[in-house]
XYZ file of C-alpha atoms in Angstrom:
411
model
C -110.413 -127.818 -27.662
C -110.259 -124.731 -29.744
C -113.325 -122.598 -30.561
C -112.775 -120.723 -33.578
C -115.557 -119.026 -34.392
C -115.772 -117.104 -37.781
C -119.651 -117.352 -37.967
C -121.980 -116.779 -35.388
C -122.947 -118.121 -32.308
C -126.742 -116.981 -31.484
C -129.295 -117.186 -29.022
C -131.388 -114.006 -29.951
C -135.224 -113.274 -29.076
C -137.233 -113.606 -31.919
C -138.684 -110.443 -33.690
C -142.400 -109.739 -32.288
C -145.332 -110.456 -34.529
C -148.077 -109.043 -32.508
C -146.721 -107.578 -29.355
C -143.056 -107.486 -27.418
C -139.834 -109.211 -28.957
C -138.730 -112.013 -27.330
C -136.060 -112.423 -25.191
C -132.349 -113.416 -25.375
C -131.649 -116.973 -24.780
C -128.728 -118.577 -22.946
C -124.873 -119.787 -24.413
C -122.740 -121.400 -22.327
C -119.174 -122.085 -24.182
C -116.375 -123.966 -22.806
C -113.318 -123.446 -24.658
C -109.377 -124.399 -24.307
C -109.078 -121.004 -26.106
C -111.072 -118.656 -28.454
C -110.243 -117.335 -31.905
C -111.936 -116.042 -34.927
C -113.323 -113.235 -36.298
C -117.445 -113.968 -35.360
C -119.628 -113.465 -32.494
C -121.379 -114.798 -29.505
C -124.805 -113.033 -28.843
C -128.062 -113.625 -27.086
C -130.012 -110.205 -27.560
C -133.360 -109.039 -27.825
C -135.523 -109.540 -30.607
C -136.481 -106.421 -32.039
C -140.925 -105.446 -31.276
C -142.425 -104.386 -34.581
C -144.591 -102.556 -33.456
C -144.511 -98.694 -31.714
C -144.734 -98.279 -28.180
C -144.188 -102.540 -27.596
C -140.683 -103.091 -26.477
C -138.027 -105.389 -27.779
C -136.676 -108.105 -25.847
C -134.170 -108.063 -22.882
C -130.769 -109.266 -23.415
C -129.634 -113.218 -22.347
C -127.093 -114.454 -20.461
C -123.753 -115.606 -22.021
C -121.138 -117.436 -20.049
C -117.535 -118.275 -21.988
C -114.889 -119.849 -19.994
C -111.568 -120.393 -21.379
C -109.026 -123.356 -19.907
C -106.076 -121.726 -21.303
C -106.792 -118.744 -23.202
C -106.771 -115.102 -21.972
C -108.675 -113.023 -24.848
C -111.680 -113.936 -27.233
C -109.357 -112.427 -30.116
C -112.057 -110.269 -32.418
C -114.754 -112.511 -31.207
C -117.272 -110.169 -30.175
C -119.325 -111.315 -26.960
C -122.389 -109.738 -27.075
C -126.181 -109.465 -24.565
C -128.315 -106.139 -25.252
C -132.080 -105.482 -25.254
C -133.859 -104.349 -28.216
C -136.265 -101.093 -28.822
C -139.427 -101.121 -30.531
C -140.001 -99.926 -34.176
C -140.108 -96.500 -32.813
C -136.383 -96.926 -31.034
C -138.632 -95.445 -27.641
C -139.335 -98.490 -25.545
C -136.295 -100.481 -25.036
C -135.283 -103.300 -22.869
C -132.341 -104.184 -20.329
C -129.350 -105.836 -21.366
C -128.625 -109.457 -20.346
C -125.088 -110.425 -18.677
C -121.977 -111.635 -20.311
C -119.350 -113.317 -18.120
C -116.207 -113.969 -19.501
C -113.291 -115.614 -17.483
C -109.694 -116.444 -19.008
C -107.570 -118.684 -17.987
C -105.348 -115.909 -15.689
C -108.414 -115.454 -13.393
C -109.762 -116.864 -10.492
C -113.160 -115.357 -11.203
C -114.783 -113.774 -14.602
C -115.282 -110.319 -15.410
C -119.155 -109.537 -15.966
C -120.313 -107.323 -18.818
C -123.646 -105.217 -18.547
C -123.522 -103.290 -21.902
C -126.663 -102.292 -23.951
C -125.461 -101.100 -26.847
C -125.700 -97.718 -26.174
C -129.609 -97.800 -26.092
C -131.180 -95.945 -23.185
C -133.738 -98.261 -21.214
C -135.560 -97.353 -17.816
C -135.452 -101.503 -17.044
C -132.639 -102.661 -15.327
C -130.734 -106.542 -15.380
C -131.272 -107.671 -12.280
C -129.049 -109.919 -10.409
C -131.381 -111.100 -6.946
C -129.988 -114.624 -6.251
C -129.929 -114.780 -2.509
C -126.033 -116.336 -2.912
C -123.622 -116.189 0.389
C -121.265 -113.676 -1.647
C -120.705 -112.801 -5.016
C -117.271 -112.782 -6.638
C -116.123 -111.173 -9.695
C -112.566 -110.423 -11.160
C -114.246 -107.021 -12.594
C -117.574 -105.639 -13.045
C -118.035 -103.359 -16.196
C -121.695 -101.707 -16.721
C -121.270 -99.804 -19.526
C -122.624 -98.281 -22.785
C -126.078 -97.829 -21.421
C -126.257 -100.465 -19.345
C -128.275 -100.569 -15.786
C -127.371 -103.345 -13.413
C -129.467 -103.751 -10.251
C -128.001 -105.958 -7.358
C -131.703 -106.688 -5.961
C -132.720 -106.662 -1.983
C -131.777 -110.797 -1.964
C -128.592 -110.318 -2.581
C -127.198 -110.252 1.049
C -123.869 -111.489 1.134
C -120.648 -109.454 -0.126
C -119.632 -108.671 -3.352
C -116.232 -109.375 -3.697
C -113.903 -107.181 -7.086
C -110.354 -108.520 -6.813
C -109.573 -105.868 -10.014
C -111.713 -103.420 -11.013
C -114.990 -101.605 -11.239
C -115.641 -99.711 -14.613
C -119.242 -97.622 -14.534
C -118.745 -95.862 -17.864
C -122.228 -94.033 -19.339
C -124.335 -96.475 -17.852
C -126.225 -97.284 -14.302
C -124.672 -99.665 -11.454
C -127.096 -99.754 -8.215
C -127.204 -101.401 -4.560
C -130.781 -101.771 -3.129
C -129.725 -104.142 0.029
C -128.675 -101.444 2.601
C -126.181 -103.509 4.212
C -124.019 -105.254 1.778
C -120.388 -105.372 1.991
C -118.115 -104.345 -0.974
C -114.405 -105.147 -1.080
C -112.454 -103.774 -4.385
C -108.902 -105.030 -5.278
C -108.179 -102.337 -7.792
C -109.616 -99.321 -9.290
C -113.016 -97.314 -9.390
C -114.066 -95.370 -12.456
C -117.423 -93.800 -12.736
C -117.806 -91.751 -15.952
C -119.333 -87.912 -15.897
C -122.516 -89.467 -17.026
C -123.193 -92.689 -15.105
C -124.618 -93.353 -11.819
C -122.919 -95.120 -8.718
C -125.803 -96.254 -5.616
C -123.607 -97.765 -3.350
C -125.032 -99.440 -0.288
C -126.599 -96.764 2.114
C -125.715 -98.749 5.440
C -122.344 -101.298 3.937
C -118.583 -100.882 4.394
C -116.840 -100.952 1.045
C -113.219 -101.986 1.674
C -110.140 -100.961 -0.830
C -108.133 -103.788 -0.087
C -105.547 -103.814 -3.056
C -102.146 -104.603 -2.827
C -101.078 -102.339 -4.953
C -101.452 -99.244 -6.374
C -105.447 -98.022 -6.645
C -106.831 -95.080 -8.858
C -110.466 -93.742 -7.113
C -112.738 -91.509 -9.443
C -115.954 -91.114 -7.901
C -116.906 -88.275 -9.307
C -118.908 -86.986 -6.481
C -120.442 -89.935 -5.896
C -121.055 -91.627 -1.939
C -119.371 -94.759 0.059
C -121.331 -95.262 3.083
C -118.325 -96.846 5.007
C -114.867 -96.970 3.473
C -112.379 -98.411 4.767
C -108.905 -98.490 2.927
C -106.882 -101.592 4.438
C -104.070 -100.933 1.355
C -100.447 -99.902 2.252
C -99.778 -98.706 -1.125
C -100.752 -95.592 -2.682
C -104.544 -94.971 -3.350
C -105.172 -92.244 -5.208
C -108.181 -90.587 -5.504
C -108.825 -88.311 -8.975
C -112.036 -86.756 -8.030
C -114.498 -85.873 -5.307
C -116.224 -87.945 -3.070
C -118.366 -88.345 -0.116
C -118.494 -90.951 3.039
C -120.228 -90.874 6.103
C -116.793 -92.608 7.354
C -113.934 -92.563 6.638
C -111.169 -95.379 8.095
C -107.860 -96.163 7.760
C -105.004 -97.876 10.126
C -102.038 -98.530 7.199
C -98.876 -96.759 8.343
C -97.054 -96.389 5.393
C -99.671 -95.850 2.849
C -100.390 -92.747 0.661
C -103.326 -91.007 0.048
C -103.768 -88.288 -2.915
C -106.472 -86.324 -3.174
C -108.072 -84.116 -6.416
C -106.498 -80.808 -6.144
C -109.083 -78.003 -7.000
C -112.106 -76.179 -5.050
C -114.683 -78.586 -7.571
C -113.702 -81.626 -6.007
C -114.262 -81.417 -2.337
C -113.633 -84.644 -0.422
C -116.284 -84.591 2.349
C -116.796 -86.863 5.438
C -120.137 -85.996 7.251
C -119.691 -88.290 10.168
C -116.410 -89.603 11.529
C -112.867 -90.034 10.125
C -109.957 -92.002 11.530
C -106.527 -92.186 10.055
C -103.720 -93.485 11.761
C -100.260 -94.144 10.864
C -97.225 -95.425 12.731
C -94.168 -94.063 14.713
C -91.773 -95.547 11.872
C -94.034 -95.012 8.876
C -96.789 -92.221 9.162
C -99.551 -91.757 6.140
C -98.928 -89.331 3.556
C -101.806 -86.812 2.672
C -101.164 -84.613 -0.571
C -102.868 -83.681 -4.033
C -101.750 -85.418 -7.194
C -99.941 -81.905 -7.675
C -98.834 -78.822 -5.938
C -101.652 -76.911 -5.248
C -104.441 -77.434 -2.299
C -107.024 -80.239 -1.791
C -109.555 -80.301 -0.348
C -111.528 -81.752 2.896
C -114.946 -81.134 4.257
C -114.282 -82.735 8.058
C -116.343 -83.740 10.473
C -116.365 -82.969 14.409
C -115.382 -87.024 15.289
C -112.222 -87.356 13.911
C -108.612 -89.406 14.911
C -106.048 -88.451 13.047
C -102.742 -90.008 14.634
C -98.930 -89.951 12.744
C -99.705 -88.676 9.002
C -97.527 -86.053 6.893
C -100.371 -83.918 5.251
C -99.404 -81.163 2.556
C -101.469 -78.695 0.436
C -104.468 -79.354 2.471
C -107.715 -76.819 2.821
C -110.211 -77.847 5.192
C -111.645 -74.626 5.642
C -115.131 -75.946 4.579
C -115.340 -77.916 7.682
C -114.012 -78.611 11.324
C -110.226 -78.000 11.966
C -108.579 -80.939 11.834
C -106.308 -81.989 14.594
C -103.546 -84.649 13.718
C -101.382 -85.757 16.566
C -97.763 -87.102 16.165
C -98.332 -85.328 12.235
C -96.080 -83.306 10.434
C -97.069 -79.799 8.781
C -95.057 -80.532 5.231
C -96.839 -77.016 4.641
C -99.679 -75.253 2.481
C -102.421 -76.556 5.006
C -105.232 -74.489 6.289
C -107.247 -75.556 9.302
C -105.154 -78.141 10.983
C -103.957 -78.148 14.180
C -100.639 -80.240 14.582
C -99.826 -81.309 17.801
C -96.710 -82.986 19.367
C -96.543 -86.792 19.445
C -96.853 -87.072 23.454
C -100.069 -84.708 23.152
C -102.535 -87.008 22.930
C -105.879 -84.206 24.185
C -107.461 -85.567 27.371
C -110.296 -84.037 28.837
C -111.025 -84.368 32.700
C -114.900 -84.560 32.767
C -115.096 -85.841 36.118
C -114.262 -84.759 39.144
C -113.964 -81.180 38.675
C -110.867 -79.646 40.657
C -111.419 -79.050 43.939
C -113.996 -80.691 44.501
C -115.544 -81.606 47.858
C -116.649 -85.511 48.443
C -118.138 -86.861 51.618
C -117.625 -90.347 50.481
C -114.757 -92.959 50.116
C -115.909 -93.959 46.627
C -115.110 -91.484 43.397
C -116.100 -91.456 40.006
C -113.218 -90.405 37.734
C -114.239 -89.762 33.815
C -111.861 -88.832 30.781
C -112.563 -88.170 27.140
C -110.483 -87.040 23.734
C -110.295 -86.445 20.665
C -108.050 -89.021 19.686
C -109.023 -92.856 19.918
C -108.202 -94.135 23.044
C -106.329 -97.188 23.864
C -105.087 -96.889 27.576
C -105.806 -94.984 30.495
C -104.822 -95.181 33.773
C -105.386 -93.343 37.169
C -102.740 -92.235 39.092
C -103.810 -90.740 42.766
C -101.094 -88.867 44.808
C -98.317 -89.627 42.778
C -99.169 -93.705 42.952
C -99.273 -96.297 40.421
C -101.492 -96.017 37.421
C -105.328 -97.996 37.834
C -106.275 -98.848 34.348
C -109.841 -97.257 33.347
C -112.111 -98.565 31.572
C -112.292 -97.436 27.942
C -114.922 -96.599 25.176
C -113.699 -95.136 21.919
C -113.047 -91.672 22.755
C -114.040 -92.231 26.582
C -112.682 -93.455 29.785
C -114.269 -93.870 33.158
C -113.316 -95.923 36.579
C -115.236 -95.696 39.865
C -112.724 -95.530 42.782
C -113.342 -96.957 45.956
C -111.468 -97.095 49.819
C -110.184 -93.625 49.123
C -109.129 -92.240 52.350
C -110.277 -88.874 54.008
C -108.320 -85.694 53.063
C -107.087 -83.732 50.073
C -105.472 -85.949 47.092
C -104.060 -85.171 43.720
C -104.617 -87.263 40.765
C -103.296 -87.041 36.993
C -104.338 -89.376 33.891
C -102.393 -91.060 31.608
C -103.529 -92.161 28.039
C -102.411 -93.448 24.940
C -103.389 -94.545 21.482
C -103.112 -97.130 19.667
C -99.644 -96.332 18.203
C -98.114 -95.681 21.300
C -98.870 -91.665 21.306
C -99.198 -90.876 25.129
C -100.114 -88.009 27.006
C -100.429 -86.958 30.958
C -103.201 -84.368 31.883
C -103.220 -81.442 34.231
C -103.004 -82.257 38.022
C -106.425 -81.424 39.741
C -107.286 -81.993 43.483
C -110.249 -82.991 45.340
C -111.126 -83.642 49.035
């Protein structure tokens, strides 16, 4: 049925007598929908005494069959300080999930009282699954080292003055809409996981400075990104999409290990600021950068950046645009001319630009296919016959950008 709740529903910790206050408790509320003008709570009892702190925040759950909002019902899970306001504990959790959503949106707030404890989540669950996660007002929420599966955000993450850390290296993240991390919070994201923007829609990104380990945008929308931030890799294969960066030398977008981008013959990815003036990229030496329109870009800071199949829509400073059949190719192996008393060659390529195909062609003949490693392609040769030969290679990515390299000899 209806829960209309005009007094209050409580499971706080007990005031302390002689040492700490006592913990929150636990509600659990079931409703069809939720009105009234009360509260829900399960904080911390208040310590009296000085340097003993209060108690940690509960856990409240409130699922609604039918409703959407808890009208001025305020839902409520926050530790408690000691006498002297010095000590104070962690907030507890509040999960609320309406009727609209397929999962809950969980609250870490403390009330705006700094604590050094954290509320820990550590159950060792497959994946975790929220419709947002908002640690705010103080709050510090610590996914702990059991938590091993991915945490799924179909909406949003909100980090606003408060604390939101990773300590599992290697778990996943995959966010459905947007990322705000206030001036004054901190963002530890997973040091060795892939976080995945995989809206369907339009996402808004503010970092502010702070690190993905892996991201990977798989959204064909616009994703737009209102301050700086840092990856060790940077990924995304979504022709059509739109990326828009922070304009402004303060908010450097910097990538300190690899960065792939690729759009499509029909629809290439469009790079720009949020206005008319320069962004800016820190790049790093691996990159593939295939069919993207990039304007008011400065990646002076860093390695040029070479975009094949892009267009130059202008105000960009350290890009190199090349020509949609100039995929680079580098012949490694065998130098020209060179002089073989065998039957058997080894013939080795490598570019810039991920590879997809490459094939061999010797004396004008048919293309072998080569065997190929990211940026690399190799084939060992065999029942070549005795004399002088030409040979050429032929690659392409994997949007159909091709490329033929010089013609070099051997005997």
């Amino acid at each position: 049925g209806i829960a209309n709740i005009t007094g209050n529903i409580t499971a706080n910790g007990v005031r302390g007598t002689n040492y700490a206050g006592g913990s929150g408790g636990s509600v659990y509320l079931i409703a069809t929908r939720i009105i009234g003008i009360g509260s829900i709570e399960a904080n911390g009892g208040q310590s009296l005494y000085s340097g003993m702190p209060g108690g940690a925040g509960g856990r409240v759950a409130v699922h609604m069959i039918q409703g959407n909002d808890t009208d001025s019902v305020r839902v409520r899970s926050y530790g408690r300080p000691d006498t002297g306001g010095s000590y104070v504990s962690a907030a507890g959790t509040v999960y609320v999930k309406k009727a609209s959503e397929t999962y809950g949106t969980l609250i870490v707030d403390n009330n705006a009282l700094t604590t050094t404890a954290y509320t820990v989540i550590n159950d060792s669950s497959t994946s975790w699954s929220f419709e947002t996660i908002n640690v705010t007002n103080k709050g510090t929420l610590l996914f702990d080292v059991n938590v091993t599966g991915a945490v799924n955000i179909t909406r949003n993450l909100y980090v606003t003055g408060a604390t939101l850390i990773f300590i599992k290296s290697d778990v996943n993240l995959t966010i459905g809409g947007n990322i705000s991390v206030s001036p004054t919070s901190t963002l530890t994201l997973p040091t060795a996981g892939i976080t995945e923007l995989n809206g369907t829609a339009y996402q808004e990104i503010s970092m502010m400075g702070n690190r993905f380990y892996k991201l990977n945008i798989t959204n064909n929308q616009t994703v737009n990104f209102t301050s700086s931030f840092q990856a060790y890799s940077f990924e995304i294969r979504k022709p059509g999409a739109t990326l828009i960066f922070a304009p402004g030398s303060g908010n450097v977008t910097t990538i300190t290990n690899d960065i792939m981008i690729q759009g499509g013959l029909a629809a290439l990815i469009t790079l720009n600021s949020s206005n008319a003036s320069n962004w800016f990229i820190n790049a790093p030496t691996t990159q593939d950068l295939d069919l993207v329109r990039v304007q008011n870009s400065n990646a002076s800071s860093g390695n040029t950046i070479t975009a094949v199949g892009g267009i130059d829509a202008g105000g960009n400073t350290n890009w190199n645009f090349l020509s949609k059949n100039s995929v680079p190719i580098t012949i490694n192996a065998p130098i020209n001319n060179s002089l073989f008393n065998t039957t058997t060659v080894i013939f080795n390529a490598s570019s810039t630009d991920y590879i997809n195909y490459c094939g061999l062609s010797i004396d004008g003949g048919a293309n072998n296919s080569m065997v190929v490693t990211g940026f690399q392609a190799a084939l060992t040769q065999g029942s070549i016959a005795t004399g002088w030969h030409n040979f050429t290679i032929a690659c392409n990515n994997t949007y159909g950008v091709t490329n033929t390299s010089e013609t070099r000899q051997f005997l």
